[in-house]
Amino acid sequence: MEFFRFNHNIPFMRWRRAGAVISIVTFALSVFFITTKGLNLGVDFTGGTVLEVSYNQAADLEKVRGVLTDLGMSDASVQNFGTSREVLIRLPIKPEFSSAQLSETVMSALRQADSSVEMKRVEFVGPQVGAELLENGALALLFVSLGIVAYLAVRFEWKFGVSGIIANLHDVVIIVGCFAFFQWEFSLTVLAAILAILGYSVNESVVIFDRIRENFRKYRKASITEVIDSAITETMSRTIITHGSTQMVVIAMLLFGGEVLHYFALALTIGILFGIYSSIMVGSSIIMLLGVKREDLVKIEKKPLENDGAVV
């Protein structure tokens, strides 16, 4: 299905130097912010107290957040858990309170606001557990990245694997850099969004790489620049439809999903936008930089092909 048809190839590779400047600057800024400002880690990683409470009727989450803000705990996470009557509250570590004192203080304030509230469960997540979660999350990113490189190297050629993983890590670093710069809360749900973006972005890269391989066989006299431009242009209709549809769903989650899905959807939004850019400009530009050759992908036959000219 091709709703958007382009009569001439778009000269993406003509703009690769400008794209390289944009990528290097945004990447460097992201690394700078991650190094200097650090991440605003959520309770999942830093440790804290988790409360599960229930109400006789549907809980008013904004009212619960207001109670916690009055207690000086505006950084607490409040969300429905299971049903609309049950609420999960995540409280970061407070040096002036023990875990038991913190839970009692919060429950006392909640009972004053609504006497029907009942505590169902209270748990304490220690800093050591949070550190293990952070370490396991980093290992998950590493193994996913290695898997992507291995897949692309086997499916195409090692230069494509290097190009694909650099493009994907470019997206990951920029997402994390945005969270560091704006000090948005970085939680397990955000980490899940980053892992999803890795898989989503590599899918776009595979589509473009596969079309590049096909066009090397199809246009024997075309230059590498022309082959890559034609591959990206021919897949542009699919890119617009696929990413446009996905982005609409993610924006709907961002606008109407509430606080629980806010940062998850925000990470996906940033990742999808930069994923399109990196697949087109970063990955393809690195392929040219590494000097991929026609014989790396296809065996040139003596018999001339039907399309034997350069593409326009």
Coordinates of C-alpha atoms in Angstrom, one line a residue:
M1 CA 0.0 0.0 0.0
E2 CA 1.5 3.3 -1.1
F3 CA -0.5 6.4 -0.3
F4 CA 2.5 8.7 -0.8
R5 CA 4.3 8.4 -4.1
F6 CA 7.5 10.3 -5.0
N7 CA 8.4 10.7 -8.6
H8 CA 12.0 11.5 -8.0
N9 CA 14.5 10.4 -5.4
I10 CA 15.0 12.7 -2.5
P11 CA 18.7 13.5 -2.1
F12 CA 19.0 12.5 1.5
M13 CA 22.7 11.8 1.2
R14 CA 23.4 15.3 -0.1
W15 CA 22.4 16.5 3.4
R16 CA 24.4 13.9 5.3
R17 CA 27.0 16.4 6.5
A18 CA 24.4 18.7 8.0
G19 CA 22.8 15.6 9.5
A20 CA 26.2 14.6 11.0
V21 CA 26.6 18.0 12.6
I22 CA 23.1 17.8 14.1
S23 CA 23.7 14.2 15.4
I24 CA 27.1 15.0 16.9
V25 CA 25.8 18.1 18.6
T26 CA 22.7 16.5 20.1
F27 CA 24.7 13.4 21.1
A28 CA 27.4 15.5 22.8
L29 CA 24.8 17.6 24.6
S30 CA 23.0 14.5 25.8
V31 CA 26.2 12.9 27.1
F32 CA 27.1 16.3 28.8
F33 CA 23.7 16.5 30.6
I34 CA 23.8 12.9 31.6
T35 CA 27.3 13.4 33.1
T36 CA 26.8 16.7 34.8
K37 CA 23.1 16.6 35.9
G38 CA 22.5 12.9 36.2
L39 CA 19.2 11.1 36.1
N40 CA 16.3 11.8 38.4
L41 CA 15.9 8.1 39.3
G42 CA 12.5 6.9 40.6
V43 CA 11.8 4.8 43.6
D44 CA 12.3 1.7 41.5
F45 CA 16.1 2.5 41.4
T46 CA 16.7 4.6 44.5
G47 CA 14.6 2.6 47.0
G48 CA 11.7 3.8 49.1
T49 CA 8.4 2.8 50.6
V50 CA 5.5 1.3 48.6
L51 CA 2.0 1.6 50.0
E52 CA -1.1 -0.1 48.6
V53 CA -4.4 1.4 49.9
S54 CA -8.0 0.9 49.1
Y55 CA -11.2 3.1 49.2
N56 CA -14.9 2.2 49.3
Q57 CA -15.4 4.1 46.1
A58 CA -13.3 5.1 43.1
A59 CA -10.2 6.8 44.4
D60 CA -9.6 10.5 43.6
L61 CA -5.9 10.4 42.5
E62 CA -5.6 14.1 42.4
K63 CA -6.9 14.4 45.9
V64 CA -4.3 11.8 47.1
R65 CA -1.5 13.7 45.4
G66 CA -2.7 16.9 47.0
V67 CA -2.5 15.2 50.5
L68 CA 1.1 14.0 49.8
T69 CA 2.1 17.5 48.4
D70 CA 0.9 19.0 51.7
L71 CA 3.2 16.6 53.5
G72 CA 6.1 17.8 51.4
M73 CA 6.1 14.6 49.3
S74 CA 5.3 16.0 45.9
D75 CA 7.8 13.6 44.3
A76 CA 5.7 10.6 45.3
S77 CA 4.2 8.4 42.6
V78 CA 0.4 7.8 42.8
Q79 CA -1.5 5.4 40.5
N80 CA -4.4 3.0 40.3
F81 CA -3.5 -0.6 41.0
G82 CA -5.9 -3.4 39.9
T83 CA -9.2 -1.5 40.2
S84 CA -10.2 2.1 40.5
R85 CA -10.7 1.7 44.2
E86 CA -7.1 0.6 44.9
V87 CA -4.1 3.0 44.8
L88 CA -0.4 2.3 44.7
I89 CA 1.8 5.0 46.3
R90 CA 5.5 5.0 45.9
L91 CA 7.5 7.2 48.3
P92 CA 11.2 8.0 48.0
I93 CA 13.5 7.6 50.9
K94 CA 13.1 10.3 53.5
P95 CA 16.2 10.5 55.8
E96 CA 14.1 12.1 58.6
F97 CA 11.6 9.2 58.7
S98 CA 12.0 5.5 59.0
S99 CA 9.9 3.3 56.7
A100 CA 7.3 2.6 59.4
Q101 CA 7.1 6.3 60.4
L102 CA 6.7 7.3 56.8
S103 CA 3.9 4.9 56.1
E104 CA 2.1 5.9 59.4
T105 CA 2.4 9.6 58.6
V106 CA 1.0 9.1 55.1
M107 CA -1.9 6.9 56.3
S108 CA -2.8 9.4 59.0
A109 CA -3.0 12.2 56.5
L110 CA -5.1 10.1 54.0
R111 CA -7.5 9.1 56.8
Q112 CA -8.1 12.7 57.6
A113 CA -9.0 13.4 54.0
D114 CA -11.1 10.2 53.6
S115 CA -11.9 8.0 56.6
S116 CA -12.8 5.0 54.3
V117 CA -9.2 4.5 53.3
E118 CA -7.5 1.2 54.4
M119 CA -3.9 0.0 54.1
K120 CA -3.6 -3.3 52.3
R121 CA 0.1 -3.6 51.9
V122 CA 3.3 -1.8 52.8
E123 CA 6.8 -2.7 51.4
F124 CA 10.2 -1.2 51.7
V125 CA 12.5 -1.2 48.7
G126 CA 16.1 -0.8 49.8
P127 CA 18.7 1.1 47.9
Q128 CA 20.6 -2.1 47.2
V129 CA 17.6 -3.6 45.4
G130 CA 17.2 -0.4 43.4
A131 CA 20.9 -0.6 42.4
E132 CA 20.4 -4.2 41.3
L133 CA 17.5 -3.1 39.1
L134 CA 19.6 -0.3 37.6
E135 CA 22.4 -2.8 36.9
N136 CA 20.0 -5.3 35.4
G137 CA 18.5 -2.6 33.2
A138 CA 21.9 -1.6 31.9
L139 CA 22.7 -5.2 31.2
A140 CA 19.4 -5.6 29.3
L141 CA 20.3 -2.6 27.1
L142 CA 23.7 -4.1 26.5
F143 CA 22.4 -7.6 25.5
V144 CA 19.7 -6.1 23.3
S145 CA 22.4 -4.0 21.5
L146 CA 24.7 -7.0 21.0
G147 CA 21.7 -9.0 19.7
I148 CA 20.9 -6.3 17.2
V149 CA 24.5 -6.1 15.9
A150 CA 24.6 -9.9 15.5
Y151 CA 21.3 -10.0 13.7
L152 CA 22.2 -7.3 11.2
A153 CA 25.7 -8.7 10.7
V154 CA 24.2 -12.1 9.8
R155 CA 21.2 -10.8 7.8
F156 CA 23.3 -8.3 5.8
E157 CA 27.0 -7.6 6.5
W158 CA 29.0 -6.5 9.5
K159 CA 29.1 -2.9 8.3
F160 CA 25.3 -2.8 8.4
G161 CA 25.4 -4.1 11.9
V162 CA 27.7 -1.4 13.0
S163 CA 25.6 1.3 11.3
G164 CA 22.4 0.0 12.8
I165 CA 23.7 -0.2 16.4
I166 CA 25.2 3.3 16.2
A167 CA 21.9 4.7 14.9
N168 CA 20.0 2.9 17.7
L169 CA 22.4 3.9 20.5
H170 CA 22.1 7.5 19.1
D171 CA 18.4 7.4 19.9
V172 CA 18.9 5.8 23.4
V173 CA 21.5 8.4 24.4
I174 CA 19.3 11.3 23.2
I175 CA 16.2 10.0 25.1
V176 CA 18.3 9.6 28.3
G177 CA 19.8 13.0 27.7
C178 CA 16.4 14.6 27.5
F179 CA 15.4 13.0 30.8
A180 CA 18.6 14.2 32.4
F181 CA 18.3 17.8 31.1
F182 CA 14.6 18.2 32.1
Q183 CA 15.1 16.1 35.3
W184 CA 12.1 14.0 34.4
E185 CA 11.7 10.9 36.6
F186 CA 13.5 7.9 35.2
S187 CA 11.7 4.7 36.2
L188 CA 11.4 1.1 35.1
T189 CA 8.6 2.1 32.7
V190 CA 10.9 4.6 31.0
L191 CA 13.5 1.8 30.7
A192 CA 10.9 -0.4 29.2
A193 CA 10.1 2.3 26.6
I194 CA 13.8 2.6 25.7
L195 CA 14.0 -1.1 25.1
A196 CA 10.9 -0.9 23.0
I197 CA 12.4 1.9 21.0
L198 CA 15.5 -0.2 20.3
G199 CA 13.4 -2.9 18.7
Y200 CA 11.2 -0.4 16.9
S201 CA 14.1 1.6 15.5
V202 CA 16.0 -1.5 14.3
N203 CA 12.9 -2.6 12.3
E204 CA 13.0 0.7 10.3
S205 CA 16.7 0.2 9.8
V206 CA 16.2 -3.4 8.5
V207 CA 13.6 -2.2 6.0
I208 CA 15.9 0.5 4.6
F209 CA 18.9 -1.9 4.6
D210 CA 17.0 -4.6 2.8
R211 CA 15.9 -2.1 0.1
I212 CA 19.5 -0.9 -0.3
R213 CA 20.5 -4.5 -0.9
E214 CA 17.8 -5.0 -3.5
N215 CA 18.7 -1.8 -5.3
F216 CA 22.3 -2.8 -5.5
R217 CA 21.1 -5.7 -7.5
K218 CA 18.5 -3.7 -9.4
Y219 CA 20.6 -0.6 -10.4
R220 CA 24.0 -1.9 -11.4
K221 CA 25.4 1.3 -12.8
A222 CA 24.1 3.6 -10.0
S223 CA 26.5 5.0 -7.4
I224 CA 26.2 4.2 -3.7
T225 CA 24.7 7.6 -3.1
E226 CA 22.0 7.0 -5.7
V227 CA 21.2 3.5 -4.4
I228 CA 20.8 4.7 -0.8
D229 CA 18.7 7.7 -1.9
S230 CA 16.5 5.5 -4.0
A231 CA 16.1 3.0 -1.1
I232 CA 15.0 5.6 1.4
T233 CA 12.7 7.3 -1.1
E234 CA 11.0 4.0 -2.0
T235 CA 10.3 3.2 1.6
M236 CA 9.2 6.7 2.6
S237 CA 5.5 6.0 2.1
R238 CA 5.8 3.0 4.5
T239 CA 7.7 5.2 7.0
I240 CA 5.1 7.9 6.9
I241 CA 2.2 5.5 7.4
T242 CA 3.8 3.3 10.0
H243 CA 5.4 6.0 12.2
G244 CA 2.5 8.4 11.7
S245 CA 0.0 5.8 13.0
T246 CA 2.3 4.8 15.9
Q247 CA 2.9 8.4 16.9
M248 CA -0.8 9.2 17.0
V249 CA -1.4 6.3 19.5
V250 CA 1.6 7.4 21.6
I251 CA 0.5 11.0 21.6
A252 CA -2.9 9.9 22.7
M253 CA -1.3 8.1 25.6
L254 CA 0.8 11.2 26.4
L255 CA -2.2 13.5 26.4
F256 CA -4.9 11.3 28.0
G257 CA -3.0 8.5 29.7
G258 CA -2.5 10.4 33.0
E259 CA 0.5 10.5 35.2
V260 CA 1.1 6.8 35.2
L261 CA 1.8 6.7 31.4
H262 CA 3.1 10.2 31.0
Y263 CA 6.9 9.5 31.1
F264 CA 6.5 6.2 29.3
A265 CA 4.7 7.9 26.4
L266 CA 7.1 10.8 26.5
A267 CA 10.1 8.5 26.1
L268 CA 8.3 6.7 23.2
T269 CA 7.5 10.0 21.5
I270 CA 11.1 11.2 21.6
G271 CA 12.4 7.8 20.5
I272 CA 10.0 7.4 17.5
L273 CA 10.9 10.9 16.2
F274 CA 14.6 10.4 16.5
G275 CA 14.3 6.8 15.4
I276 CA 13.0 8.0 12.0
Y277 CA 15.8 10.5 11.7
S278 CA 18.5 8.1 12.7
S279 CA 17.4 5.3 10.4
I280 CA 17.4 7.7 7.5
M281 CA 20.3 10.0 8.2
V282 CA 22.6 8.4 10.8
G283 CA 22.5 4.7 9.7
S284 CA 22.6 5.3 6.0
S285 CA 25.4 8.0 6.4
I286 CA 27.5 5.5 8.4
I287 CA 27.1 2.9 5.7
M288 CA 28.6 5.4 3.2
L289 CA 31.3 6.3 5.7
L290 CA 32.3 2.6 6.1
G291 CA 32.5 2.3 2.4
V292 CA 30.1 -0.6 1.8
K293 CA 30.7 -2.2 -1.6
R294 CA 28.3 -3.7 -4.1
E295 CA 30.1 -7.1 -3.9
D296 CA 29.7 -7.1 -0.2
L297 CA 26.0 -7.8 -0.7
V298 CA 25.3 -9.3 -4.1
K299 CA 27.2 -11.2 -6.7
I300 CA 27.1 -9.3 -10.0
E301 CA 25.8 -11.5 -12.8
K302 CA 27.2 -11.4 -16.3
K303 CA 23.6 -11.2 -17.7
P304 CA 22.5 -7.5 -17.7
L305 CA 19.5 -6.8 -15.6
E306 CA 16.3 -5.0 -16.8
N307 CA 17.0 -1.8 -14.9
D308 CA 20.6 -1.2 -15.9
G309 CA 20.9 2.5 -15.5
A310 CA 21.4 5.0 -12.8
V311 CA 18.4 6.1 -10.9
V312 CA 17.2 9.7 -11.1

